[in-house]
Amino acid sequence: MALERQFPHQVAVRSTSGSLCGGSIISENYILTAAHCVTSGLPPVKKSIASVIVKAGSTHLARGGQMLRISQIIVHPDYDDSENDIALVKLEKPLKFGETIKPISLASQDPPEGASVVIAGWGNVREGGLKSKNLLYTTLTAISHEKCNALLGYSPKSRICLAPRGGNGACEGDSGGPAVYNGELVGVTNVIYGDCGSEYPDGYASVAYYRDWIILNSDL
């Protein structure tokens, strides 16, 4: 279970439909998350501004922190439900930074093979289980594109693959959340292959790959 000030960049992205995702504070005005967290249907359509709420500043899902309205959703123009699954959310009012609310820097390169990468979220505690009331985290292992392709049959260069350790990995509700290496944001939780924490790697949008798009569409 995460300590109160351990992941000050982490937010919950919730919608009135009941869906739960994670996100990362990248500036006082912008949150980075997954596109499928702020869209619905096929072809994907952006959710209404009024239906999305961001919660920052607390590791507990139901108490503490700040509930924040948003003013804009920016989805990658090439998002198609399987690739380019990345989006920005602009907050209605700027965040006030403190010990429990801080931005995280964007990585300029993917983590090397074998690197230990930390993910966090309020998603299901196990396959088919309940959401966690407290922010949980675990450490995954970065694997190469070549190995990921061999395991999954296909993995685009825009995605990094992280292998679960000891049956712990991302699960439903963790989408959009951060993958962190050396104190920098390297990935955005996108897709789980097989069951949660299975022998298959999880897929994350590469922040380094999308770095220029993120900067262009935010205030960085």
Coordinates of N, CA and C in Angstrom, one line a residue:
M1 N 0.8 -1.2 0.0 CA 0.0 0.0 0.0 C 0.9 1.3 0.0
A2 N 0.5 2.2 -0.8 CA 1.3 3.4 -1.0 C 1.2 4.3 0.3
L3 N 2.3 5.0 0.6 CA 2.3 6.0 1.6 C 1.7 7.3 1.0
E4 N 1.3 8.2 1.9 CA 0.5 9.4 1.5 C 1.3 10.3 0.5
R5 N 2.6 10.4 0.7 CA 3.4 11.3 -0.2 C 4.3 10.6 -1.2
Q6 N 4.0 9.3 -1.3 CA 4.9 8.4 -2.2 C 4.7 8.7 -3.6
F7 N 3.5 8.9 -4.1 CA 3.2 9.1 -5.5 C 2.4 10.4 -5.6
P8 N 3.0 11.6 -5.4 CA 2.2 12.9 -5.4 C 1.7 13.2 -6.8
H9 N 2.3 12.6 -7.9 CA 1.9 12.8 -9.2 C 0.6 12.0 -9.6
Q10 N 0.3 11.0 -8.8 CA -0.8 10.1 -9.2 C -2.2 10.7 -8.9
V11 N -3.1 10.6 -9.9 CA -4.5 11.0 -9.7 C -5.4 9.9 -10.1
A12 N -6.7 10.0 -9.7 CA -7.7 9.1 -10.1 C -8.5 9.9 -11.2
V13 N -8.9 9.2 -12.3 CA -9.7 9.9 -13.3 C -11.0 9.1 -13.3
R14 N -12.1 9.7 -12.9 CA -13.4 9.0 -12.7 C -14.4 9.6 -13.6
S15 N -15.4 8.9 -14.0 CA -16.5 9.4 -14.8 C -17.9 9.1 -14.1
T16 N -18.9 9.8 -14.5 CA -20.2 9.6 -13.9 C -20.8 8.2 -14.3
S17 N -20.2 7.6 -15.3 CA -20.7 6.3 -15.7 C -20.2 5.2 -14.8
G18 N -19.3 5.6 -13.9 CA -18.7 4.6 -12.9 C -17.4 4.1 -13.2
S19 N -16.8 4.5 -14.4 CA -15.5 4.0 -14.7 C -14.4 4.6 -13.9
L20 N -13.3 3.9 -13.7 CA -12.2 4.3 -12.9 C -10.9 4.1 -13.7
C21 N -10.1 5.2 -13.7 CA -8.8 5.1 -14.3 C -7.8 5.9 -13.4
G22 N -6.5 5.8 -13.8 CA -5.5 6.6 -13.2 C -5.0 7.7 -14.1
G23 N -4.1 8.5 -13.6 CA -3.5 9.6 -14.5 C -2.3 10.1 -13.8
S24 N -1.6 11.0 -14.5 CA -0.4 11.6 -13.9 C -0.4 13.1 -14.1
I25 N -0.1 13.8 -13.0 CA 0.1 15.3 -13.1 C 1.4 15.6 -13.8
I26 N 1.3 16.3 -14.9 CA 2.5 16.7 -15.7 C 2.7 18.2 -15.6
S27 N 1.7 19.0 -15.1 CA 1.8 20.4 -14.9 C 0.7 20.8 -14.0
E28 N 0.6 22.1 -13.7 CA -0.4 22.6 -12.8 C -1.8 22.5 -13.5
N29 N -1.8 22.4 -14.8 CA -3.0 22.4 -15.6 C -3.4 21.1 -16.3
Y30 N -2.4 20.2 -16.4 CA -2.7 19.1 -17.3 C -2.4 17.7 -16.6
I31 N -3.3 16.8 -16.9 CA -3.2 15.4 -16.5 C -3.0 14.5 -17.8
L32 N -2.0 13.6 -17.7 CA -1.8 12.6 -18.8 C -2.5 11.3 -18.4
T33 N -3.3 10.7 -19.3 CA -4.0 9.5 -19.0 C -4.1 8.7 -20.3
A34 N -4.9 7.6 -20.3 CA -5.1 6.8 -21.5 C -6.3 7.3 -22.2
A35 N -6.3 7.2 -23.6 CA -7.4 7.7 -24.4 C -8.7 7.0 -24.1
H36 N -8.6 5.7 -23.8 CA -9.8 4.9 -23.6 C -10.5 5.3 -22.2
C37 N -9.8 6.0 -21.4 CA -10.4 6.4 -20.1 C -11.3 7.6 -20.3
V38 N -11.1 8.4 -21.4 CA -11.9 9.6 -21.6 C -12.7 9.6 -22.9
T39 N -12.9 8.4 -23.4 CA -13.7 8.2 -24.6 C -14.6 7.0 -24.4
S40 N -15.6 6.8 -25.3 CA -16.5 5.7 -25.2 C -16.9 5.3 -26.6
G41 N -17.3 4.1 -26.8 CA -17.8 3.6 -28.1 C -16.7 3.4 -29.2
L42 N -17.2 2.8 -30.3 CA -16.4 2.6 -31.5 C -17.1 3.1 -32.7
P43 N -16.6 4.0 -33.5 CA -15.3 4.7 -33.2 C -15.4 5.5 -31.9
P44 N -14.3 5.7 -31.3 CA -14.3 6.4 -30.0 C -14.7 7.9 -30.1
V45 N -15.6 8.2 -29.1 CA -16.1 9.6 -29.0 C -15.7 10.1 -27.6
K46 N -15.2 11.3 -27.5 CA -14.8 11.9 -26.2 C -16.0 12.0 -25.3
K47 N -15.8 11.6 -24.0 CA -16.8 11.8 -23.0 C -17.1 13.3 -22.8
S48 N -18.2 13.6 -22.2 CA -18.5 15.0 -22.0 C -17.6 15.5 -20.9
I49 N -17.3 16.8 -21.0 CA -16.5 17.5 -20.0 C -17.1 17.3 -18.6
A50 N -18.4 17.5 -18.5 CA -19.0 17.4 -17.2 C -19.0 16.1 -16.5
S51 N -18.8 15.0 -17.3 CA -18.9 13.6 -16.8 C -17.5 13.1 -16.2
V52 N -16.5 13.9 -16.4 CA -15.1 13.4 -15.9 C -14.6 14.3 -14.7
I53 N -14.2 13.6 -13.7 CA -13.7 14.2 -12.5 C -12.3 13.7 -12.2
V54 N -11.4 14.6 -11.8 CA -10.1 14.1 -11.4 C -9.9 14.3 -9.9
K55 N -9.3 13.3 -9.2 CA -9.1 13.4 -7.8 C -7.6 13.4 -7.6
A56 N -7.1 14.4 -6.9 CA -5.6 14.5 -6.6 C -5.4 14.7 -5.1
G57 N -4.2 14.3 -4.7 CA -3.7 14.6 -3.4 C -4.1 13.7 -2.3
S58 N -4.5 12.5 -2.6 CA -4.8 11.5 -1.6 C -4.6 10.1 -2.2
T59 N -4.1 9.2 -1.3 CA -3.9 7.8 -1.7 C -5.2 7.0 -1.5
H60 N -6.2 7.6 -0.8 CA -7.4 6.9 -0.5 C -8.5 7.3 -1.5
L61 N -9.2 6.3 -2.1 CA -10.1 6.6 -3.2 C -11.3 7.4 -2.7
A62 N -11.7 7.2 -1.5 CA -13.0 7.7 -1.0 C -12.9 8.9 -0.1
R63 N -11.7 9.3 0.3 CA -11.6 10.4 1.2 C -10.3 11.2 1.0
G64 N -10.3 12.4 1.5 CA -9.1 13.3 1.3 C -8.9 13.8 -0.1
G65 N -7.9 14.6 -0.2 CA -7.6 15.1 -1.6 C -8.5 16.2 -2.1
Q66 N -8.4 16.4 -3.4 CA -9.2 17.4 -4.1 C -9.9 16.8 -5.2
M67 N -11.2 17.2 -5.4 CA -12.0 16.8 -6.5 C -12.0 17.9 -7.5
L68 N -11.5 17.6 -8.8 CA -11.3 18.7 -9.7 C -12.1 18.5 -11.0
R69 N -12.7 19.6 -11.4 CA -13.4 19.5 -12.7 C -12.4 19.8 -13.8
I70 N -12.8 19.4 -15.0 CA -11.9 19.6 -16.2 C -12.6 20.5 -17.2
S71 N -11.7 21.1 -18.1 CA -12.2 22.0 -19.1 C -12.0 21.5 -20.5
Q72 N -11.2 20.5 -20.7 CA -10.9 20.1 -22.0 C -10.3 18.6 -22.0
I73 N -10.7 17.9 -23.0 CA -10.1 16.5 -23.2 C -9.4 16.5 -24.6
I74 N -8.2 16.1 -24.6 CA -7.4 16.1 -25.9 C -6.9 14.7 -26.1
V75 N -7.5 14.0 -27.1 CA -7.2 12.6 -27.4 C -6.3 12.6 -28.6
H76 N -5.3 11.7 -28.6 CA -4.4 11.6 -29.7 C -5.2 11.4 -31.0
P77 N -4.9 12.1 -32.1 CA -5.7 12.1 -33.3 C -5.7 10.7 -34.0
D78 N -4.7 9.9 -33.7 CA -4.7 8.6 -34.3 C -5.1 7.4 -33.4
Y79 N -5.7 7.8 -32.3 CA -6.2 6.7 -31.4 C -7.3 5.9 -32.1
D80 N -7.2 4.6 -32.0 CA -8.2 3.7 -32.6 C -8.6 2.5 -31.8
D81 N -8.5 2.7 -30.5 CA -8.9 1.7 -29.5 C -7.9 0.6 -29.2
S82 N -6.8 0.6 -30.0 CA -5.7 -0.4 -29.7 C -4.3 0.3 -29.8
E83 N -4.2 1.3 -30.6 CA -2.9 2.0 -30.6 C -3.1 3.5 -30.3
N84 N -2.0 4.2 -30.0 CA -2.1 5.6 -29.7 C -3.1 5.9 -28.6
D85 N -3.1 5.0 -27.6 CA -4.0 5.1 -26.5 C -3.5 6.1 -25.4
I86 N -3.5 7.4 -25.7 CA -3.0 8.4 -24.8 C -3.8 9.7 -25.0
A87 N -4.0 10.4 -23.9 CA -4.8 11.6 -23.9 C -4.4 12.5 -22.8
L88 N -4.7 13.8 -23.0 CA -4.5 14.8 -22.0 C -5.8 15.4 -21.5
V89 N -5.9 15.7 -20.2 CA -7.0 16.3 -19.6 C -6.6 17.6 -19.0
K90 N -7.3 18.7 -19.5 CA -6.9 20.0 -18.9 C -7.9 20.3 -17.7
L91 N -7.3 20.8 -16.6 CA -8.1 21.1 -15.4 C -8.8 22.4 -15.6
E92 N -9.9 22.6 -14.9 CA -10.7 23.8 -15.0 C -9.9 24.9 -14.2
K93 N -9.2 24.6 -13.1 CA -8.4 25.5 -12.4 C -7.1 24.9 -12.1
P94 N -6.0 25.7 -12.1 CA -4.6 25.2 -11.9 C -4.5 24.5 -10.5
L95 N -3.7 23.5 -10.4 CA -3.4 22.8 -9.2 C -2.5 23.7 -8.3
K96 N -2.6 23.6 -7.0 CA -1.6 24.2 -6.1 C -0.8 23.0 -5.6
F97 N 0.5 23.1 -5.9 CA 1.4 22.0 -5.6 C 1.8 22.1 -4.1
G98 N 2.0 20.9 -3.6 CA 2.4 20.7 -2.2 C 3.0 19.3 -2.0
E99 N 3.1 18.8 -0.8 CA 3.7 17.6 -0.5 C 3.0 16.4 -1.1
T100 N 1.7 16.5 -1.3 CA 0.9 15.4 -1.8 C 0.4 15.6 -3.3
I101 N 0.7 16.8 -3.8 CA 0.4 17.1 -5.2 C 1.6 17.7 -5.9
K102 N 2.2 16.9 -6.8 CA 3.4 17.4 -7.5 C 3.4 16.8 -8.9
P103 N 4.0 17.5 -9.9 CA 4.1 17.0 -11.2 C 5.2 16.0 -11.3
I104 N 5.2 15.2 -12.4 CA 6.3 14.3 -12.7 C 6.9 14.6 -14.0
S105 N 8.2 14.5 -14.2 CA 8.8 14.8 -15.5 C 8.6 13.7 -16.5
L106 N 8.6 14.1 -17.8 CA 8.4 13.1 -18.9 C 9.7 12.5 -19.2
A107 N 9.8 11.2 -19.4 CA 11.0 10.6 -19.8 C 11.3 10.9 -21.3
S108 N 12.6 10.9 -21.7 CA 12.9 11.2 -23.1 C 13.4 9.9 -23.7
Q109 N 13.5 8.8 -23.0 CA 13.8 7.5 -23.6 C 13.1 6.4 -22.8
D110 N 12.9 5.3 -23.4 CA 12.2 4.1 -22.8 C 13.2 3.5 -21.8
P111 N 12.6 2.8 -20.8 CA 13.5 2.1 -19.8 C 14.3 1.0 -20.5
P112 N 15.5 0.7 -20.1 CA 16.3 -0.4 -20.7 C 15.7 -1.7 -20.4
E113 N 16.0 -2.7 -21.2 CA 15.6 -4.1 -20.9 C 16.1 -4.5 -19.5
G114 N 15.2 -5.1 -18.7 CA 15.6 -5.6 -17.4 C 15.4 -4.5 -16.3
A115 N 15.0 -3.3 -16.7 CA 14.8 -2.2 -15.7 C 13.6 -2.5 -14.8
S116 N 13.7 -2.1 -13.6 CA 12.6 -2.2 -12.6 C 11.7 -0.9 -12.8
V117 N 10.5 -1.1 -13.1 CA 9.6 0.0 -13.4 C 8.4 -0.1 -12.4
V118 N 8.0 1.0 -11.8 CA 7.0 1.0 -10.7 C 5.7 1.5 -11.3
I119 N 4.6 0.7 -11.1 CA 3.2 1.2 -11.5 C 2.4 1.3 -10.2
A120 N 1.3 2.1 -10.3 CA 0.4 2.3 -9.2 C -1.0 2.5 -9.7
G121 N -2.0 2.2 -8.8 CA -3.3 2.4 -9.2 C -4.3 1.9 -8.1
W122 N -5.6 2.2 -8.4 CA -6.7 1.7 -7.5 C -7.5 0.6 -8.1
G123 N -6.9 -0.1 -9.1 CA -7.6 -1.1 -9.9 C -7.9 -2.3 -9.1
N124 N -8.5 -3.3 -9.7 CA -8.8 -4.6 -9.1 C -7.6 -5.2 -8.4
V125 N -7.8 -5.7 -7.2 CA -6.7 -6.3 -6.5 C -6.3 -7.7 -7.1
R126 N -7.2 -8.3 -7.9 CA -6.9 -9.5 -8.6 C -7.9 -9.7 -9.7
E127 N -7.7 -10.6 -10.6 CA -8.6 -10.8 -11.7 C -10.0 -11.1 -11.2
G128 N -11.0 -10.2 -11.6 CA -12.3 -10.4 -11.2 C -12.6 -9.9 -9.8
G129 N -11.6 -9.3 -9.1 CA -11.7 -8.9 -7.8 C -12.3 -7.5 -7.7
L130 N -12.3 -6.9 -6.5 CA -12.8 -5.6 -6.2 C -11.7 -4.5 -6.4
K131 N -12.1 -3.3 -6.6 CA -11.2 -2.2 -6.7 C -10.6 -2.0 -5.3
S132 N -9.4 -1.4 -5.3 CA -8.7 -1.1 -4.0 C -9.1 0.3 -3.5
K133 N -9.4 0.4 -2.2 CA -9.7 1.7 -1.7 C -8.5 2.5 -1.5
N134 N -7.4 1.8 -1.3 CA -6.1 2.5 -1.1 C -5.2 2.3 -2.3
L135 N -4.4 3.3 -2.6 CA -3.4 3.2 -3.7 C -2.4 2.1 -3.5
L136 N -2.4 1.2 -4.5 CA -1.4 0.1 -4.4 C -0.3 0.3 -5.5
Y137 N 0.8 -0.3 -5.3 CA 1.9 -0.2 -6.3 C 2.6 -1.5 -6.4
T138 N 3.3 -1.8 -7.5 CA 4.1 -2.9 -7.7 C 5.2 -2.6 -8.6
T139 N 6.2 -3.5 -8.7 CA 7.4 -3.3 -9.6 C 7.3 -4.4 -10.7
L140 N 7.5 -3.9 -11.9 CA 7.5 -4.7 -13.1 C 8.8 -4.7 -13.8
T141 N 9.1 -5.6 -14.7 CA 10.3 -5.6 -15.4 C 10.2 -5.2 -16.9
A142 N 11.0 -4.3 -17.4 CA 10.9 -3.9 -18.8 C 11.5 -5.0 -19.7
I143 N 10.8 -5.3 -20.8 CA 11.3 -6.2 -21.7 C 11.4 -5.6 -23.1
S144 N 12.2 -6.2 -23.9 CA 12.5 -5.6 -25.3 C 11.3 -5.7 -26.2
H145 N 11.3 -4.9 -27.2 CA 10.2 -5.0 -28.3 C 10.3 -6.3 -28.9
E146 N 11.5 -6.8 -29.1 CA 11.6 -8.1 -29.8 C 11.0 -9.3 -29.0
K147 N 11.3 -9.3 -27.7 CA 10.7 -10.3 -26.8 C 9.2 -10.1 -26.7
C148 N 8.8 -8.8 -26.6 CA 7.3 -8.6 -26.5 C 6.6 -9.1 -27.7
N149 N 7.2 -8.8 -28.9 CA 6.6 -9.3 -30.2 C 6.5 -10.8 -30.2
A150 N 7.6 -11.5 -29.7 CA 7.6 -12.9 -29.7 C 6.5 -13.5 -28.7
L151 N 6.3 -12.8 -27.6 CA 5.3 -13.3 -26.7 C 3.8 -13.0 -27.1
L152 N 3.6 -11.8 -27.7 CA 2.3 -11.4 -28.0 C 1.9 -11.5 -29.5
G153 N 2.9 -11.6 -30.4 CA 2.7 -11.7 -31.8 C 2.7 -10.3 -32.5
Y154 N 2.5 -9.2 -31.7 CA 2.6 -7.9 -32.2 C 2.7 -6.9 -31.1
S155 N 3.6 -6.0 -31.2 CA 3.7 -4.9 -30.2 C 4.4 -3.7 -30.9
P156 N 3.6 -2.6 -31.1 CA 4.1 -1.4 -31.8 C 5.3 -0.7 -31.1
K157 N 6.1 0.0 -31.8 CA 7.2 0.8 -31.2 C 6.7 1.9 -30.3
S158 N 5.5 2.2 -30.4 CA 4.9 3.3 -29.5 C 4.5 2.8 -28.2
R159 N 4.8 1.5 -27.9 CA 4.4 0.9 -26.7 C 5.6 0.2 -26.0
I160 N 5.6 0.4 -24.6 CA 6.6 -0.4 -23.9 C 5.9 -1.5 -23.2
C161 N 6.7 -2.6 -23.0 CA 6.1 -3.8 -22.4 C 6.8 -4.1 -21.1
L162 N 5.9 -4.3 -20.1 CA 6.4 -4.6 -18.7 C 5.9 -5.9 -18.3
A163 N 6.8 -6.8 -17.8 CA 6.4 -8.1 -17.4 C 6.1 -8.1 -15.9
P164 N 5.0 -8.7 -15.5 CA 4.6 -8.8 -14.1 C 5.6 -9.7 -13.3
R165 N 5.7 -9.4 -12.0 CA 6.6 -10.2 -11.1 C 5.7 -10.8 -10.1
G166 N 5.9 -12.1 -9.9 CA 5.2 -12.8 -8.8 C 3.7 -12.7 -8.9
G167 N 3.1 -12.6 -10.1 CA 1.7 -12.6 -10.2 C 1.1 -11.2 -10.0
N168 N 1.9 -10.2 -9.8 CA 1.4 -8.8 -9.6 C 1.6 -8.0 -10.9
G169 N 0.5 -7.4 -11.4 CA 0.6 -6.6 -12.5 C -0.6 -5.6 -12.5
A170 N -0.7 -4.9 -13.7 CA -1.9 -4.0 -13.8 C -3.2 -4.8 -13.9
C171 N -4.3 -4.2 -13.5 CA -5.6 -4.8 -13.6 C -6.6 -3.8 -13.9
E172 N -7.9 -4.3 -14.1 CA -8.9 -3.4 -14.5 C -9.1 -2.2 -13.5
G173 N -9.1 -1.0 -14.0 CA -9.1 0.2 -13.1 C -7.8 0.9 -13.0
D174 N -6.7 0.2 -13.5 CA -5.4 0.9 -13.4 C -5.1 1.6 -14.7
S175 N -5.9 1.5 -15.8 CA -5.6 2.1 -17.0 C -5.4 3.6 -16.9
G176 N -4.5 4.1 -17.7 CA -4.2 5.6 -17.6 C -3.1 6.0 -16.6
G177 N -2.9 5.1 -15.6 CA -2.0 5.4 -14.6 C -0.5 5.4 -15.0
P178 N 0.4 5.8 -14.1 CA 1.8 6.0 -14.4 C 2.6 4.7 -14.3
A179 N 3.6 4.6 -15.2 CA 4.7 3.7 -15.1 C 6.0 4.6 -14.9
V180 N 6.7 4.4 -13.8 CA 7.8 5.3 -13.4 C 9.1 4.5 -13.3
Y181 N 10.2 5.2 -13.9 CA 11.5 4.6 -13.9 C 12.5 5.8 -13.6
N182 N 13.3 5.6 -12.6 CA 14.3 6.7 -12.3 C 13.6 8.0 -12.0
G183 N 12.4 8.0 -11.4 CA 11.7 9.2 -11.1 C 11.1 10.0 -12.2
E184 N 11.0 9.3 -13.4 CA 10.4 9.9 -14.6 C 9.3 9.1 -15.1
L185 N 8.3 9.7 -15.7 CA 7.2 9.0 -16.3 C 7.6 8.4 -17.6
V186 N 7.6 7.0 -17.7 CA 8.0 6.3 -18.9 C 6.8 5.7 -19.6
G187 N 5.7 5.5 -18.9 CA 4.6 4.8 -19.6 C 3.2 5.2 -19.0
V188 N 2.2 5.0 -19.9 CA 0.8 5.2 -19.5 C 0.1 3.8 -19.6
T189 N -0.5 3.3 -18.6 CA -1.1 2.0 -18.6 C -2.2 1.9 -19.7
N190 N -2.0 0.9 -20.6 CA -2.9 0.8 -21.7 C -3.7 -0.5 -21.8
V191 N -3.0 -1.6 -21.8 CA -3.6 -2.9 -22.1 C -3.0 -4.1 -21.3
I192 N -3.9 -5.0 -20.9 CA -3.5 -6.2 -20.1 C -3.8 -7.4 -21.0
Y193 N -2.8 -8.2 -21.2 CA -3.0 -9.4 -22.0 C -3.2 -10.6 -21.1
G194 N -4.3 -11.4 -21.4 CA -4.6 -12.5 -20.5 C -5.2 -12.0 -19.2
D195 N -5.1 -12.7 -18.1 CA -5.6 -12.3 -16.8 C -4.6 -11.3 -16.2
C196 N -5.0 -10.6 -15.2 CA -4.2 -9.7 -14.4 C -3.0 -10.4 -13.8
G197 N -1.8 -9.9 -14.0 CA -0.6 -10.6 -13.4 C -0.3 -11.9 -14.1
S198 N -0.7 -12.1 -15.3 CA -0.4 -13.4 -16.0 C 1.0 -13.5 -16.5
E199 N 1.3 -14.5 -17.2 CA 2.7 -14.7 -17.7 C 3.0 -13.7 -18.9
Y200 N 1.9 -13.1 -19.4 CA 2.1 -12.1 -20.5 C 2.4 -10.7 -20.0
P201 N 3.2 -10.0 -20.7 CA 3.5 -8.6 -20.3 C 2.3 -7.7 -20.5
D202 N 2.3 -6.6 -19.8 CA 1.3 -5.6 -20.0 C 1.8 -4.5 -20.9
G203 N 0.9 -3.8 -21.6 CA 1.3 -2.8 -22.6 C 1.1 -1.4 -22.1
Y204 N 2.1 -0.5 -22.3 CA 2.0 0.9 -21.8 C 2.4 1.8 -23.0
A205 N 1.6 2.9 -23.1 CA 2.0 3.9 -24.1 C 3.3 4.5 -23.7
S206 N 4.3 4.6 -24.6 CA 5.6 5.1 -24.4 C 5.6 6.6 -24.3
V207 N 5.9 7.2 -23.1 CA 5.9 8.6 -23.0 C 7.0 9.2 -23.8
A208 N 8.2 8.6 -24.0 CA 9.2 9.1 -24.8 C 8.8 9.2 -26.3
Y209 N 8.0 8.2 -26.7 CA 7.5 8.1 -28.1 C 6.6 9.3 -28.4
Y210 N 5.7 9.6 -27.4 CA 4.7 10.6 -27.5 C 5.1 11.9 -26.9
R211 N 6.3 12.1 -26.5 CA 6.8 13.3 -25.8 C 6.5 14.6 -26.5
D212 N 6.8 14.6 -27.8 CA 6.6 15.8 -28.6 C 5.1 16.2 -28.7
W213 N 4.3 15.1 -28.9 CA 2.8 15.4 -28.9 C 2.3 15.9 -27.6
I214 N 2.8 15.3 -26.5 CA 2.3 15.8 -25.2 C 2.7 17.2 -24.9
I215 N 3.9 17.6 -25.2 CA 4.4 19.0 -25.0 C 3.6 19.9 -25.9
L216 N 3.4 19.6 -27.2 CA 2.7 20.4 -28.1 C 1.3 20.7 -27.7
N217 N 0.7 19.8 -27.0 CA -0.7 19.9 -26.7 C -1.0 20.3 -25.2
S218 N 0.1 20.6 -24.5 CA -0.1 21.0 -23.1 C 0.7 22.3 -22.9
D219 N 1.0 22.7 -21.6 CA 1.7 23.9 -21.4 C 3.1 23.7 -20.9
L220 N 3.7 22.5 -21.3 CA 5.1 22.2 -20.9 C 6.1 22.9 -21.8

